[in-house]
Coordinates of C-alpha atoms and ligand atoms in Angstrom, one line a residue:
M1 CA -65.0 -158.7 220.8
E2 CA -63.7 -155.4 222.0
I3 CA -63.5 -152.6 219.6
S4 CA -62.9 -148.9 220.3
F5 CA -64.5 -146.5 217.9
G6 CA -62.2 -143.9 216.7
K7 CA -62.4 -141.0 214.3
P8 CA -63.8 -141.5 210.8
V9 CA -61.4 -143.6 208.9
N10 CA -63.0 -144.3 205.6
D11 CA -62.8 -142.2 202.5
D12 CA -66.4 -141.1 202.7
G13 CA -65.9 -140.0 206.3
L14 CA -68.2 -142.6 207.7
P15 CA -67.3 -143.3 211.3
L16 CA -65.9 -146.7 212.1
K17 CA -68.9 -147.4 214.2
E18 CA -71.2 -147.0 211.2
I19 CA -68.9 -149.2 209.0
L20 CA -69.0 -151.9 211.6
K21 CA -72.8 -151.6 212.0
I22 CA -73.2 -152.2 208.3
A23 CA -70.5 -154.8 208.2
L24 CA -71.8 -156.8 211.1
R25 CA -75.5 -156.4 210.9
L26 CA -75.5 -158.5 214.0
D27 CA -79.3 -158.6 214.1
D28 CA -79.1 -160.3 210.7
C29 CA -77.3 -163.4 211.8
S30 CA -79.1 -165.3 209.1
R31 CA -77.7 -163.1 206.3
R32 CA -76.6 -166.1 204.4
I33 CA -80.1 -167.4 204.5
H34 CA -82.2 -164.4 203.9
V35 CA -81.0 -160.8 203.5
Q36 CA -84.1 -159.1 204.7
E37 CA -83.6 -155.6 203.3
P38 CA -81.3 -154.3 200.6
I39 CA -78.3 -152.3 202.0
P40 CA -79.2 -148.6 201.8
L41 CA -77.7 -147.1 198.7
R42 CA -75.8 -144.4 200.6
F43 CA -73.8 -147.2 202.3
R44 CA -73.0 -148.9 199.1
R45 CA -69.4 -148.5 198.2
G46 CA -67.3 -149.0 195.2
S47 CA -67.2 -147.1 192.0
I48 CA -70.0 -147.0 189.4
K49 CA -67.8 -149.4 187.5
D50 CA -67.8 -151.8 190.5
R51 CA -71.5 -151.7 190.9
F52 CA -72.6 -151.6 187.3
P53 CA -70.0 -153.4 185.3
F54 CA -72.3 -153.7 182.3
I55 CA -71.9 -149.9 181.7
V56 CA -68.3 -150.3 180.9
S57 CA -68.5 -153.6 179.0
A58 CA -66.8 -152.1 175.9
G59 CA -63.3 -153.1 177.2
K60 CA -62.1 -155.6 179.7
R61 CA -62.8 -154.7 183.3
R62 CA -59.6 -153.4 184.8
Y63 CA -58.3 -154.0 188.3
D64 CA -55.8 -151.2 188.6
G65 CA -54.9 -150.5 192.1
N66 CA -56.8 -153.4 193.5
V67 CA -54.9 -155.0 196.4
L68 CA -54.9 -158.6 197.3
V69 CA -55.0 -159.0 201.0
S70 CA -54.9 -161.9 203.4
V71 CA -56.9 -161.9 206.6
T72 CA -57.4 -164.6 209.2
P73 CA -61.0 -164.8 210.5
Y74 CA -61.3 -166.7 213.8
E75 CA -64.7 -165.9 215.2
E76 CA -68.3 -165.7 213.9
E77 CA -68.3 -161.9 213.6
H78 CA -65.3 -162.0 211.3
F79 CA -67.1 -164.2 208.9
K80 CA -70.2 -162.0 209.0
I81 CA -68.1 -158.9 208.3
L82 CA -66.4 -160.5 205.4
M83 CA -69.7 -161.9 204.0
N84 CA -71.5 -158.7 204.3
F85 CA -68.7 -156.7 202.7
E86 CA -68.8 -159.2 199.9
D87 CA -72.6 -158.8 199.5
Q88 CA -72.1 -155.0 199.2
N89 CA -69.3 -155.5 196.6
E90 CA -66.8 -153.9 198.9
I91 CA -64.5 -156.9 198.6
D92 CA -64.1 -160.0 196.4
I93 CA -63.4 -163.1 198.4
W94 CA -61.0 -165.2 196.4
N95 CA -60.8 -168.5 198.3
E96 CA -63.0 -170.1 200.9
M97 CA -63.0 -168.7 204.3
G98 CA -61.9 -170.9 207.2
R99 CA -61.5 -170.4 210.9
N100 CA -57.9 -169.5 211.7
R101 CA -57.0 -169.9 208.1
S102 CA -55.8 -167.1 205.9
T103 CA -58.4 -165.9 203.4
Q104 CA -57.5 -163.9 200.3
L105 CA -59.6 -160.8 199.5
M106 CA -59.3 -158.3 196.7
F107 CA -60.5 -154.7 197.1
N108 CA -59.6 -151.3 195.7
H109 CA -56.7 -149.6 197.3
T110 CA -58.8 -146.5 198.1
K111 CA -60.4 -148.6 200.8
T112 CA -57.2 -149.7 202.5
G113 CA -57.4 -146.5 204.6
W114 CA -60.3 -147.8 206.5
M115 CA -60.4 -151.5 205.7
M116 CA -56.9 -152.3 207.0
P117 CA -57.3 -150.5 210.4
L118 CA -60.7 -152.3 210.7
F119 CA -59.1 -155.7 210.2
E120 CA -56.2 -154.7 212.5
K121 CA -58.7 -153.7 215.2
L122 CA -60.4 -157.0 214.8
N123 CA -57.0 -158.8 215.1
M124 CA -57.6 -160.5 211.7
K125 CA -53.9 -160.1 210.8
P126 CA -54.4 -158.2 207.5
K127 CA -51.4 -158.5 205.1
I128 CA -51.1 -157.0 201.7
L129 CA -50.0 -159.7 199.3
Q130 CA -50.2 -157.8 196.0
N131 CA -50.4 -154.1 195.4
D132 CA -51.9 -154.1 192.0
V133 CA -53.9 -157.1 190.7
Q134 CA -54.0 -155.5 187.3
Q135 CA -50.3 -156.2 186.9
L136 CA -51.0 -159.9 187.4
L137 CA -53.7 -159.8 184.8
D138 CA -51.5 -158.0 182.4
A139 CA -48.8 -160.6 182.8
E140 CA -51.3 -163.4 182.3
E141 CA -52.7 -161.7 179.2
S142 CA -49.3 -161.1 177.6
M143 CA -48.3 -164.7 178.3
I144 CA -51.3 -165.9 176.4
Q145 CA -50.7 -163.4 173.6
V146 CA -47.0 -164.3 173.3
Q147 CA -48.0 -167.9 172.9
A148 CA -50.7 -167.1 170.4
R149 CA -48.2 -165.1 168.3
S150 CA -45.3 -167.5 168.6
G151 CA -46.4 -169.6 165.6
V152 CA -45.7 -172.8 167.5
P153 CA -48.9 -174.9 167.3
R154 CA -50.3 -174.7 170.8
G155 CA -51.3 -178.0 172.3
I156 CA -54.3 -178.1 174.6
Q157 CA -51.9 -178.3 177.5
D158 CA -49.8 -175.3 176.7
T159 CA -52.1 -172.4 177.4
F160 CA -55.5 -171.3 178.6
H161 CA -58.1 -171.6 175.9
T162 CA -61.3 -169.8 175.3
Y163 CA -64.7 -171.5 175.2
D164 CA -64.7 -171.4 171.4
Q165 CA -61.3 -172.9 171.2
L166 CA -62.2 -175.7 173.6
T167 CA -65.3 -176.4 171.7
T168 CA -63.4 -176.8 168.4
W169 CA -60.9 -179.0 170.2
L170 CA -63.6 -181.2 171.7
K171 CA -65.2 -181.7 168.3
Q172 CA -61.8 -182.6 166.8
M173 CA -61.1 -185.1 169.6
A174 CA -64.5 -186.7 169.3
S175 CA -64.0 -187.2 165.6
T176 CA -60.3 -188.4 165.8
Y177 CA -61.1 -190.8 168.6
S178 CA -64.6 -191.7 167.5
T179 CA -64.4 -195.2 168.8
L180 CA -63.7 -194.0 172.3
A181 CA -65.4 -190.6 172.6
T182 CA -68.9 -189.2 172.0
L183 CA -69.6 -185.5 172.2
Q184 CA -73.1 -184.2 173.0
S185 CA -74.7 -181.0 174.2
I186 CA -76.6 -181.5 177.4
G187 CA -78.2 -178.1 177.4
K188 CA -78.0 -174.5 176.4
T189 CA -77.0 -171.6 178.6
Y190 CA -78.8 -168.3 178.9
E191 CA -76.6 -166.9 176.2
N192 CA -77.2 -170.0 174.0
R193 CA -73.9 -171.7 174.4
D194 CA -73.7 -175.5 174.4
I195 CA -72.9 -177.3 177.6
W196 CA -70.7 -180.0 176.2
L197 CA -70.4 -183.5 177.6
L198 CA -67.7 -185.8 176.3
K199 CA -68.3 -189.5 177.2
I200 CA -65.1 -191.5 177.0
T201 CA -64.9 -195.3 177.3
G202 CA -62.7 -198.1 176.0
T203 CA -63.6 -200.5 173.2
S204 CA -63.3 -203.5 175.5
G205 CA -65.0 -204.4 178.7
S206 CA -68.6 -204.7 179.9
N207 CA -70.7 -203.7 182.8
K208 CA -68.7 -200.6 183.2
K209 CA -68.8 -198.3 186.2
K210 CA -69.8 -194.6 185.6
A211 CA -68.0 -191.5 186.7
F212 CA -69.2 -188.0 186.2
L213 CA -66.6 -185.2 186.2
D214 CA -67.3 -181.6 185.7
F215 CA -65.0 -178.5 185.5
G216 CA -65.3 -174.8 185.4
I217 CA -68.6 -174.3 187.3
H218 CA -66.9 -171.1 188.5
A219 CA -65.8 -169.0 185.6
R220 CA -62.5 -167.5 186.9
E221 CA -61.1 -170.9 188.0
W222 CA -59.3 -171.4 184.7
I223 CA -57.0 -174.2 185.9
S224 CA -60.1 -176.4 186.3
P225 CA -61.3 -176.6 182.6
A226 CA -57.6 -176.8 181.6
T227 CA -57.1 -179.8 183.9
G228 CA -60.3 -181.4 182.5
A229 CA -58.9 -181.0 179.0
Y230 CA -55.6 -182.3 180.0
M231 CA -57.2 -185.5 181.4
I232 CA -59.4 -186.0 178.4
N233 CA -56.3 -185.6 176.2
E234 CA -54.3 -188.1 178.3
F235 CA -57.0 -190.8 178.3
L236 CA -57.7 -190.5 174.6
T237 CA -54.1 -190.2 173.3
T238 CA -52.7 -193.0 175.4
Y239 CA -55.5 -195.6 175.3
A240 CA -54.1 -197.3 172.2
S241 CA -50.7 -197.9 173.9
G242 CA -52.3 -199.8 176.7
G243 CA -51.4 -199.2 180.3
T244 CA -53.3 -197.0 182.7
A245 CA -55.7 -195.3 180.3
K246 CA -56.7 -198.6 178.8
E247 CA -57.1 -200.2 182.2
I248 CA -59.4 -197.3 183.3
L249 CA -61.4 -196.9 180.1
D250 CA -62.1 -200.6 179.8
S251 CA -63.8 -200.7 183.1
W252 CA -65.2 -197.2 183.3
E253 CA -67.4 -194.8 181.4
L254 CA -66.1 -191.3 182.1
H255 CA -68.5 -188.5 181.5
F256 CA -66.7 -185.2 181.3
V257 CA -68.3 -181.8 181.3
P258 CA -65.1 -179.7 180.6
I259 CA -66.9 -176.3 181.1
L260 CA -70.0 -176.4 183.1
N261 CA -70.4 -172.6 183.1
P262 CA -69.8 -171.6 179.4
D263 CA -71.2 -168.1 179.6
G264 CA -69.3 -167.2 182.7
Y265 CA -66.1 -168.7 181.3
A266 CA -66.4 -166.8 178.0
Y267 CA -67.1 -163.6 180.0
S268 CA -64.0 -164.2 182.1
H269 CA -62.0 -164.2 178.9
S270 CA -63.7 -161.3 177.1
N271 CA -64.8 -158.9 179.8
D272 CA -63.9 -159.6 183.4
R273 CA -61.1 -162.1 184.4
M274 CA -62.5 -162.2 187.9
W275 CA -66.1 -163.3 187.0
R276 CA -67.4 -166.3 189.0
K277 CA -71.1 -166.8 188.3
N278 CA -73.1 -167.5 185.2
R279 CA -74.4 -164.5 183.1
K280 CA -78.2 -164.6 183.5
P281 CA -79.6 -161.2 184.5
A282 CA -80.2 -161.5 188.2
G283 CA -82.1 -158.3 189.0
S284 CA -81.0 -155.0 190.6
G285 CA -78.9 -154.4 187.5
C286 CA -76.7 -157.3 188.4
Y287 CA -75.8 -160.5 186.6
G288 CA -75.2 -164.1 187.4
V289 CA -76.1 -166.9 189.8
D290 CA -73.4 -168.8 191.7
L291 CA -74.1 -172.2 190.2
N292 CA -72.5 -173.9 193.2
R293 CA -75.2 -172.4 195.4
N294 CA -78.1 -173.2 193.1
F295 CA -78.4 -177.0 193.4
G296 CA -81.5 -178.4 194.9
Y297 CA -80.4 -180.2 198.0
Q298 CA -80.7 -178.1 201.2
F299 CA -80.8 -175.1 198.9
N300 CA -80.4 -171.8 200.7
T301 CA -79.6 -173.2 204.1
G302 CA -76.5 -171.2 204.8
G303 CA -73.4 -169.8 203.1
S304 CA -75.3 -168.4 200.1
S305 CA -76.8 -165.0 199.4
S306 CA -80.2 -163.8 198.2
S307 CA -78.7 -160.6 197.0
A308 CA -78.5 -160.6 193.2
C309 CA -75.3 -158.6 193.2
S310 CA -73.5 -161.0 195.5
D311 CA -70.9 -163.4 194.2
T312 CA -72.6 -166.2 196.1
F313 CA -76.2 -165.4 194.8
H314 CA -78.1 -168.6 195.0
G315 CA -80.6 -167.7 192.3
G316 CA -84.4 -167.4 192.4
S317 CA -85.0 -171.0 193.3
A318 CA -83.3 -174.3 193.6
M319 CA -82.1 -175.6 190.2
S320 CA -83.3 -172.4 188.5
E321 CA -80.3 -172.3 186.2
N322 CA -79.9 -174.0 182.9
E323 CA -76.5 -175.3 183.8
A324 CA -77.8 -177.0 187.0
K325 CA -80.8 -178.3 185.1
A326 CA -78.6 -179.7 182.3
L327 CA -76.7 -181.7 184.8
Q328 CA -79.9 -182.8 186.5
N329 CA -81.4 -184.0 183.2
Y330 CA -78.4 -185.9 182.2
M331 CA -77.5 -187.5 185.5
T332 CA -81.0 -188.4 186.7
G333 CA -82.0 -192.0 186.0
K334 CA -78.4 -193.3 185.6
Q335 CA -76.4 -195.2 188.2
W336 CA -73.3 -193.2 189.0
N337 CA -70.4 -194.7 190.9
T338 CA -68.8 -191.4 191.6
Y339 CA -69.2 -187.7 191.0
L340 CA -66.3 -185.3 191.0
T341 CA -66.5 -181.5 190.6
F342 CA -63.3 -179.6 190.1
H343 CA -62.7 -176.0 191.4
S344 CA -59.8 -173.9 192.3
Y345 CA -58.1 -173.1 194.5
G346 CA -56.7 -174.4 197.8
Q347 CA -55.7 -178.1 197.4
W348 CA -58.7 -179.5 199.2
W349 CA -60.5 -182.8 198.5
F350 CA -63.9 -182.1 200.0
T351 CA -66.5 -184.7 200.9
I352 CA -70.1 -183.9 201.1
N353 CA -71.7 -181.6 203.7
L354 CA -75.0 -183.3 204.3
F355 CA -75.4 -182.2 207.9
L356 CA -75.8 -178.6 207.0
Y357 CA -79.5 -178.8 207.6
F358 CA -78.9 -179.5 211.3
L359 CA -76.5 -176.6 211.5
F360 CA -79.3 -174.4 210.3
L361 CA -81.8 -175.7 212.8
F362 CA -79.5 -175.2 215.7
K363 CA -77.9 -172.0 214.4
N364 CA -74.6 -173.7 215.1
W365 CA -72.9 -171.6 212.4
G366 CA -70.1 -172.9 210.4
Y367 CA -68.8 -175.6 212.6
T368 CA -70.1 -178.9 213.9
K369 CA -68.9 -182.0 215.4
N370 CA -71.3 -184.0 213.3
D371 CA -69.7 -185.9 210.4
P372 CA -71.4 -186.6 207.1
P373 CA -72.6 -190.2 206.7
N374 CA -69.9 -192.7 205.8
F375 CA -67.3 -190.1 206.6
A376 CA -64.5 -192.5 207.3
L377 CA -65.1 -194.4 204.1
L378 CA -65.3 -191.2 202.1
K379 CA -62.1 -189.9 203.5
A380 CA -60.3 -193.3 202.9
K381 CA -61.2 -193.3 199.2
A382 CA -60.2 -189.6 198.8
K383 CA -56.9 -190.4 200.4
I384 CA -56.0 -192.9 197.7
G385 CA -56.4 -190.0 195.2
A386 CA -54.7 -187.4 197.3
D387 CA -51.7 -189.7 198.1
A388 CA -51.3 -190.4 194.4
I389 CA -51.4 -186.7 193.6
K390 CA -48.7 -186.0 196.2
S391 CA -46.4 -188.7 194.8
V392 CA -46.1 -186.7 191.6
N393 CA -45.0 -183.2 192.6
G394 CA -45.2 -183.4 196.4
R395 CA -48.3 -181.2 196.6
S396 CA -50.6 -182.1 199.5
Y397 CA -54.4 -182.0 199.6
T398 CA -56.4 -181.7 202.8
I399 CA -59.3 -184.1 202.9
G400 CA -62.5 -183.4 204.8
S401 CA -65.9 -181.7 204.7
S402 CA -65.7 -178.1 203.7
A403 CA -68.2 -177.0 206.3
Q404 CA -66.0 -178.6 209.0
L405 CA -62.7 -177.5 207.6
L406 CA -63.8 -174.1 206.4
Y407 CA -67.3 -172.6 206.4
V408 CA -70.8 -173.5 205.4
A409 CA -72.0 -173.2 201.8
S410 CA -75.2 -174.8 200.7
G411 CA -76.5 -175.6 197.3
G412 CA -73.3 -177.2 196.1
S413 CA -73.4 -179.7 193.3
E414 CA -71.7 -182.5 195.3
D415 CA -74.2 -182.3 198.1
W416 CA -77.0 -182.6 195.5
T417 CA -75.5 -185.6 193.8
R418 CA -75.2 -187.3 197.2
G419 CA -78.5 -186.0 198.6
D420 CA -80.8 -186.4 195.6
L421 CA -79.1 -188.9 193.4
Q422 CA -77.6 -191.0 196.1
V423 CA -74.1 -191.0 194.6
L424 CA -72.1 -192.0 197.7
Y425 CA -68.7 -191.0 196.4
S426 CA -69.5 -187.4 195.6
Y427 CA -66.6 -184.9 196.0
C428 CA -65.5 -181.4 195.3
I429 CA -61.8 -181.0 194.5
E430 CA -60.1 -177.7 194.8
L431 CA -57.0 -177.7 192.6
P432 CA -53.8 -175.8 193.3
P433 CA -52.4 -173.5 194.3
T434 CA -52.9 -173.1 198.1
G435 CA -52.5 -169.3 197.9
G436 CA -50.1 -167.3 195.9
N437 CA -51.8 -165.5 193.0
G438 CA -54.9 -167.6 193.3
F439 CA -56.7 -167.9 189.9
I440 CA -53.8 -166.4 188.0
V441 CA -51.3 -169.2 187.4
A442 CA -48.6 -169.7 184.9
A443 CA -49.4 -171.7 181.8
S444 CA -46.8 -174.2 182.9
E445 CA -49.2 -175.1 185.7
I446 CA -51.5 -176.8 183.2
K447 CA -49.2 -179.7 182.6
K448 CA -48.1 -179.8 186.2
T449 CA -51.6 -179.8 187.7
G450 CA -53.0 -181.7 184.8
Y451 CA -50.6 -184.6 185.1
E452 CA -50.7 -184.9 188.9
T453 CA -54.5 -184.7 188.9
Y454 CA -54.7 -187.4 186.2
V455 CA -52.5 -189.7 188.2
G456 CA -54.6 -189.0 191.3
I457 CA -57.9 -189.6 189.6
V458 CA -56.7 -192.8 188.0
A459 CA -55.6 -194.1 191.4
Y460 CA -58.9 -193.0 193.0
L461 CA -61.0 -194.7 190.3
K462 CA -58.9 -197.9 190.6
G463 CA -59.6 -197.8 194.4
L464 CA -63.4 -197.6 194.0
Ligands
0X9_501 O1 -67.5 -171.9 197.5 C1 -67.5 -172.8 196.7 O2 -68.4 -173.0 195.9 C2 -66.3 -173.7 196.5 N1 -65.1 -173.0 196.7 S1 -64.6 -171.9 195.6 O3 -63.6 -171.1 196.2 N2 -64.0 -172.7 194.4 O4 -65.7 -171.1 195.2 C3 -66.3 -174.8 197.6 C4 -67.5 -175.6 197.6 C5 -67.5 -176.7 198.6 N3 -68.7 -177.4 198.5 C6 -69.8 -177.1 199.3 N4 -69.8 -176.3 200.2 N5 -70.9 -177.8 198.9
ZN502 ZN1 -65.2 -172.7 192.7

C-alpha cells in the first residue's frame, strides 16, 4: 500500500499520518480478538452526543448531516481501518464488509473533509449515497405516523410495529389460534422485557420435525421482526383452508422468536433508530452487547470487539447475555432439524462458518479456501429456499459462508447451534435490500419481503 502523507486534512488538524496510525494500528493485527489498550481520549472523535448518547436520551437521537457513503475494501489494511474507525465510533458500518464489495458506512459530514480523501488515497472508491440520513429517518417516521393517524385498522403487515404492539398482537394470535399456537416467555431481558416464543404446529400429524426461527437479534434491522410476524400470520390464518400452511404445520413444529432483542428493538423505536446491540450497560459509559458476537462457539476468535463502545462488542464472556442464555435454555436438550436466524440486509443465505478457529490459528485473516463441513449439502438445501424466493419477485440471494463471501465474525448464533447443538442445517439469512437505504425501507416492503420469504422458507422446509 502506498500512501503519501500530505498536510493536515481533518477538522482537528491531525495530520493524515496520525489518522492512519490510529486507523491502522498495524501492530494490533488481532484487534478483533483483543484490543489491548483503549484508544487515547485525545484521538477519540465524534461529538459528546456520539460518545455519550445517554446524555441526550430525552429525545430521539438525530442524524442530521450524517452521510451514507459506500467504500470498497480490497485488502487487509482496508478492513482494519474500517473496523478501527468503527471501534472509535468514527463511523457506523451498516452492512457486512466484503472484499471487493461495496460496504455502506455512515458518519457525520464534518468528517468528510478528511475521511473522503483518506478513502480516495487508499483507492477504496468512496461515494456519497445520501447527504443526510436524518431525512430518511424523518420520512420513515412520518410514514409510520400517517398510518397511525389514518384510522384504517393497521394489519400486522402494513407498518413497522413497536415491541409493545407486537406483544399485544402475539397474545391475540395465541388466543385466536389456540389450537395451533402457544405463546411463552423464554427469558427476561436486562430491562425486564419478555423474550417471546410462539410455537406453531398443526392439529394433525405426528413425529414432527422441529425448526427454530429467530428474528430481530439486531435492533435496527426492522424488516426482520416484520417478516417474522408476516410468516406467523400467514401460517396461522391460512392453516384452516388447507394447502401449504397445513402441509408444513402438520409435519413441523415451528418455534418462532419474533424479537430476540426486545430492549434493543424498543430502544431503536424510542431513542435511536440506528441501535444494533442490546441495552445492558457495557462499561466505559457505553451500552449494549452485540448478541450475534456473544454466542459460545468459538467466541471471540475474530470479527468481534472487546471494546464496550463498539457496535460489535462481544460482551464480558461467551453467553453472558440474557437473550443468548434464553435461546440456550430453550434449545438445549431438544432435537432441532433446522435453525434459521433472520437479519438484514444484503440478500445473503449464509451457512455456518465453523472453520474460523483455523483462521485464527494461522492468522489467515478473513479468507480461507477451507469449506465448512457438509458445505455442498448445506448450499444445496439453501438453494431450494433461495430459488423459491427468487420465483416470487425475482430477487436473488447469494449462498455461502459469510467468512468466505465477506469477512470473519465469530460468536454468531448459527455457528453456536451447529457447533454446540449439532443442528446441521443452521443458517443466517440476510433479508433485502442489497443496498439502497439499508435498514430504512418502505412499509410496502413488509408484504413484499414477508411473502417471498414465506414462500422460500416453505420450500426450504419441504426440501429438508
Ligand atoms: O455481522 C453480523 O452479525 C451479521 N450481519 S449484520 O449486518 N446483520 O450485522 C452477519 C452474521 C453472519 N454470521 C456469522 N458471521 N456467524
Ligand atoms: Zn444483523
